[in-house]
mmCIF file of N, CA and C in Angstrom:
data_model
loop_
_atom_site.group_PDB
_atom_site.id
_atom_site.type_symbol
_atom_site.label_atom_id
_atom_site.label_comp_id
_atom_site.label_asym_id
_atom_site.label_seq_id
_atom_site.Cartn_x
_atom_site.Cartn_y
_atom_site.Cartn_z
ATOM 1 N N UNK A 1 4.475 -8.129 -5.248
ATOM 2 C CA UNK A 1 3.769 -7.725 -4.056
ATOM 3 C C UNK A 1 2.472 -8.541 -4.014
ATOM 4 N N UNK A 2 2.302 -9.467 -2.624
ATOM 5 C CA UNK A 2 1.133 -10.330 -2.497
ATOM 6 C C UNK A 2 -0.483 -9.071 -2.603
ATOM 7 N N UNK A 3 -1.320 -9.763 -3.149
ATOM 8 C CA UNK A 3 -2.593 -8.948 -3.097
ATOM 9 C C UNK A 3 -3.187 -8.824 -1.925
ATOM 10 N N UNK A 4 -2.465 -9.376 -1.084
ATOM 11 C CA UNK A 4 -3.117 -8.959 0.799
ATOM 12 C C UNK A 4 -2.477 -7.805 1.122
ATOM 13 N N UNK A 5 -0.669 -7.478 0.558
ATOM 14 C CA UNK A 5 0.042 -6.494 1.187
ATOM 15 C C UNK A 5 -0.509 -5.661 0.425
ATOM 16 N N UNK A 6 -0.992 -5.515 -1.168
ATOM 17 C CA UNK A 6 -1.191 -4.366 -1.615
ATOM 18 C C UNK A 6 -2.450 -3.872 -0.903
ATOM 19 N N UNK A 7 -3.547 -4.590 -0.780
ATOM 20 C CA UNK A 7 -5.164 -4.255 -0.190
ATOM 21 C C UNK A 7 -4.446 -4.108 1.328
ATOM 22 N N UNK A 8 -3.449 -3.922 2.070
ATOM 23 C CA UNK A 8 -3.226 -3.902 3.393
ATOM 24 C C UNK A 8 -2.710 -2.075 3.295
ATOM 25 N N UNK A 9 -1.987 -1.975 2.318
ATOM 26 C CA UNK A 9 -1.145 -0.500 2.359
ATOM 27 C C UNK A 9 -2.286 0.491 1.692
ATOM 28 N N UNK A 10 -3.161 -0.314 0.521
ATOM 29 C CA UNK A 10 -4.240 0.683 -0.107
ATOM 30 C C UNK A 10 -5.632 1.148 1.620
ATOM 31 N N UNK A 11 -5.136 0.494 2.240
ATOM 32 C CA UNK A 11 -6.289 0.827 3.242
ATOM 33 C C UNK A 11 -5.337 2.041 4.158
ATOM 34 N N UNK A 12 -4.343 1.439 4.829
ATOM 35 C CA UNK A 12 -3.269 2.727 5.376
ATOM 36 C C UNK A 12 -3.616 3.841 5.113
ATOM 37 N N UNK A 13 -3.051 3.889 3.435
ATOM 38 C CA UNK A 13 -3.103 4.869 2.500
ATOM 39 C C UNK A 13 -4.416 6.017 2.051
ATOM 40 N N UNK A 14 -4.960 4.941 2.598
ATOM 41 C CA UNK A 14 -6.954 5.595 2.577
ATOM 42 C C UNK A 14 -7.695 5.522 1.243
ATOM 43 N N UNK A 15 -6.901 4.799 0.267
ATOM 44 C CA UNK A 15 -8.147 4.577 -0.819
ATOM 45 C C UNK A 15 -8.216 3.159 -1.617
ATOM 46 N N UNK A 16 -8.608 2.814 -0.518
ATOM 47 C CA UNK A 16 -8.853 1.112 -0.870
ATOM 48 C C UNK A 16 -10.393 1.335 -1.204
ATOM 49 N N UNK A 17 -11.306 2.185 -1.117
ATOM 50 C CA UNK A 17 -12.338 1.955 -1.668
ATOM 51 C C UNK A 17 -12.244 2.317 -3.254
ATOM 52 N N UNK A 18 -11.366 2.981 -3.281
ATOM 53 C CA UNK A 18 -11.210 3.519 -4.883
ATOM 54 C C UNK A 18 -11.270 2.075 -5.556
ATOM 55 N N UNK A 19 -9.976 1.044 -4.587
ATOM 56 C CA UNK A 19 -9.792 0.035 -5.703
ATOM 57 C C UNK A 19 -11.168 -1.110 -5.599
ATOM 58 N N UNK A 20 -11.693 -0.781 -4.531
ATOM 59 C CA UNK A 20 -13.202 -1.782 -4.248
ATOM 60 C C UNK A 20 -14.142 -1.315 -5.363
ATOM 61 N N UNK A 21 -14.085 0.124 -5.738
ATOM 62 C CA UNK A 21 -15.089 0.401 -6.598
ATOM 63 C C UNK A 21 -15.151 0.213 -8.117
ATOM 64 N N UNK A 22 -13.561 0.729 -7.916
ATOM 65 C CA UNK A 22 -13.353 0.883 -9.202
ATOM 66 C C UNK A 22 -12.175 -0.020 -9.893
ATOM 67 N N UNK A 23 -11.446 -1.034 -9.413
ATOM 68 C CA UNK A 23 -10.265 -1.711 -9.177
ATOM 69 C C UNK A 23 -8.904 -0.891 -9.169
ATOM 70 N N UNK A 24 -7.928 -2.043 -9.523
ATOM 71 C CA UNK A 24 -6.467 -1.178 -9.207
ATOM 72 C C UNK A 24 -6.274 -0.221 -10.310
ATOM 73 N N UNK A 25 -6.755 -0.175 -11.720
ATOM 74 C CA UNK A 25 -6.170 0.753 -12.609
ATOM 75 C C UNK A 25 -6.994 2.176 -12.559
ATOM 76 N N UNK A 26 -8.089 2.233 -11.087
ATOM 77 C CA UNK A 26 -8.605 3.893 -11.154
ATOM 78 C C UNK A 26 -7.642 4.218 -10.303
ATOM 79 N N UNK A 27 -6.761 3.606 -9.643
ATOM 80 C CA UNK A 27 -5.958 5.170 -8.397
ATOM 81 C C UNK A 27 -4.890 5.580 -8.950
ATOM 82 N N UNK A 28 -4.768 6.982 -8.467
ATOM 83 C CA UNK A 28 -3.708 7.893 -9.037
ATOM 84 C C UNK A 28 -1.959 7.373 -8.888
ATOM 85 N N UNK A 29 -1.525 7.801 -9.788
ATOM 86 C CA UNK A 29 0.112 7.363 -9.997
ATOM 87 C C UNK A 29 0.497 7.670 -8.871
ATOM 88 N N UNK A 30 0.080 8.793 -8.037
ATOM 89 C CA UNK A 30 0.775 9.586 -6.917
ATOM 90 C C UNK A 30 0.442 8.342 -5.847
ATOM 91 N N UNK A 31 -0.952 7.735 -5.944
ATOM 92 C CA UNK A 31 -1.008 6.922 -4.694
ATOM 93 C C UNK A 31 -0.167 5.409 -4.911
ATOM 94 N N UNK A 32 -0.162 5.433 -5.929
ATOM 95 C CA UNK A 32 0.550 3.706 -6.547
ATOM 96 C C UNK A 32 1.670 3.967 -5.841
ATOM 97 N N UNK A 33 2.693 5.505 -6.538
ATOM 98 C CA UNK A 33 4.281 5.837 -6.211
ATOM 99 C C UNK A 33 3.851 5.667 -4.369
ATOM 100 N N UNK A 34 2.648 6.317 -3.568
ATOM 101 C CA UNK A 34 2.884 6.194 -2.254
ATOM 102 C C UNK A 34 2.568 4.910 -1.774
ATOM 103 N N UNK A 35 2.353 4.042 -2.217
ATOM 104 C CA UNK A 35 2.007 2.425 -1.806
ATOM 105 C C UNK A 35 3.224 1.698 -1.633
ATOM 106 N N UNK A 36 4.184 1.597 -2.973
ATOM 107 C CA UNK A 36 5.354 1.398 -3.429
ATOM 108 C C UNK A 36 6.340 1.809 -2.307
ATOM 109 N N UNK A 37 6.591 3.125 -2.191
ATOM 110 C CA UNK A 37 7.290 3.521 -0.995
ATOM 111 C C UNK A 37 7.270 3.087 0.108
ATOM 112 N N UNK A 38 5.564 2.911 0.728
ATOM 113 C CA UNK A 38 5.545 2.291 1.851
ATOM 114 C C UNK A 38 5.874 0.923 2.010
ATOM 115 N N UNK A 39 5.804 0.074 0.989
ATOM 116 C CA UNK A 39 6.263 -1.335 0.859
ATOM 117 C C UNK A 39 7.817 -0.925 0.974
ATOM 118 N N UNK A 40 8.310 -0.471 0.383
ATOM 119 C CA UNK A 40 9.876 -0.452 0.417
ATOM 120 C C UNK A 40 10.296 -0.062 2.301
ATOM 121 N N UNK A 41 9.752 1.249 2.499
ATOM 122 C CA UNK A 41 10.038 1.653 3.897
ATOM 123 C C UNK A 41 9.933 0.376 4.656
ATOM 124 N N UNK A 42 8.430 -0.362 4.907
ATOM 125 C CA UNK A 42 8.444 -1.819 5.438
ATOM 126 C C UNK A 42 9.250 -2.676 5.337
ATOM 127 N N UNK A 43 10.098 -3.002 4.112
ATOM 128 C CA UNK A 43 10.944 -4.383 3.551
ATOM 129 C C UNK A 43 11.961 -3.786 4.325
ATOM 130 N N UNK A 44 12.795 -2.503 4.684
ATOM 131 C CA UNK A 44 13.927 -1.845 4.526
ATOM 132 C C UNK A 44 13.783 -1.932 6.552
ATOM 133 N N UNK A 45 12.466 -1.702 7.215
ATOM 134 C CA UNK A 45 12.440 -1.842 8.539
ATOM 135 C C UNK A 45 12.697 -3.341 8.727
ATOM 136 N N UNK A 46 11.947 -4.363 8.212
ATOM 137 C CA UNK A 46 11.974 -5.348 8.407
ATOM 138 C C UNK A 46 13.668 -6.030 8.423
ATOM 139 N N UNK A 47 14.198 -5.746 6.685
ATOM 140 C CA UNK A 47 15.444 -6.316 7.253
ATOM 141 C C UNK A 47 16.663 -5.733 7.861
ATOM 142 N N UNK A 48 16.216 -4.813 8.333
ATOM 143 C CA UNK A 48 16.609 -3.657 9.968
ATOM 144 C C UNK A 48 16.504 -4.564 10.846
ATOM 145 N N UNK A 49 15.324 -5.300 10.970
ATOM 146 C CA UNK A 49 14.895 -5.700 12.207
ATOM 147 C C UNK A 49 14.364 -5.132 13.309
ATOM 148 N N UNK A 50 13.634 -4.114 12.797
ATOM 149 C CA UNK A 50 12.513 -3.331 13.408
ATOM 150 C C UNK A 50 11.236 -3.471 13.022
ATOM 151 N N UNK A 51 10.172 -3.161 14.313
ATOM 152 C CA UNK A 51 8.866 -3.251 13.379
ATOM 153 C C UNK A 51 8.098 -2.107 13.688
ATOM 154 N N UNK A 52 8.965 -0.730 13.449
ATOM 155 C CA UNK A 52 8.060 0.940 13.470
ATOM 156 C C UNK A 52 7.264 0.898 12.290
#
């Protein structure tokens, strides 16, 4: 995962300041597992060929 898509989904997600403050190893497993997901949901629209 490029470091633009991850800093693109950590902002979505609402705690991209966590990783501004504190970098990627302060946010919670729960938000990593919800980052992850949303990358997958995206890859899975994309080669759908949708862009919801």
């Amino acid at each position: 995962m490029s470091q633009r898509l991850k800093e693109e989904l950590a902002k979505e997600l609402g705690f991209y300041d966590v990783v501004q403050r504190e970098g990627w190893g302060a946010i919670r497993a729960k938000d990593a597992g919800n980052m992850v997901r949303l990358a997958i949901e995206r890859a899975e629209r994309q080669l759908a060929g949708t862009t919801e």
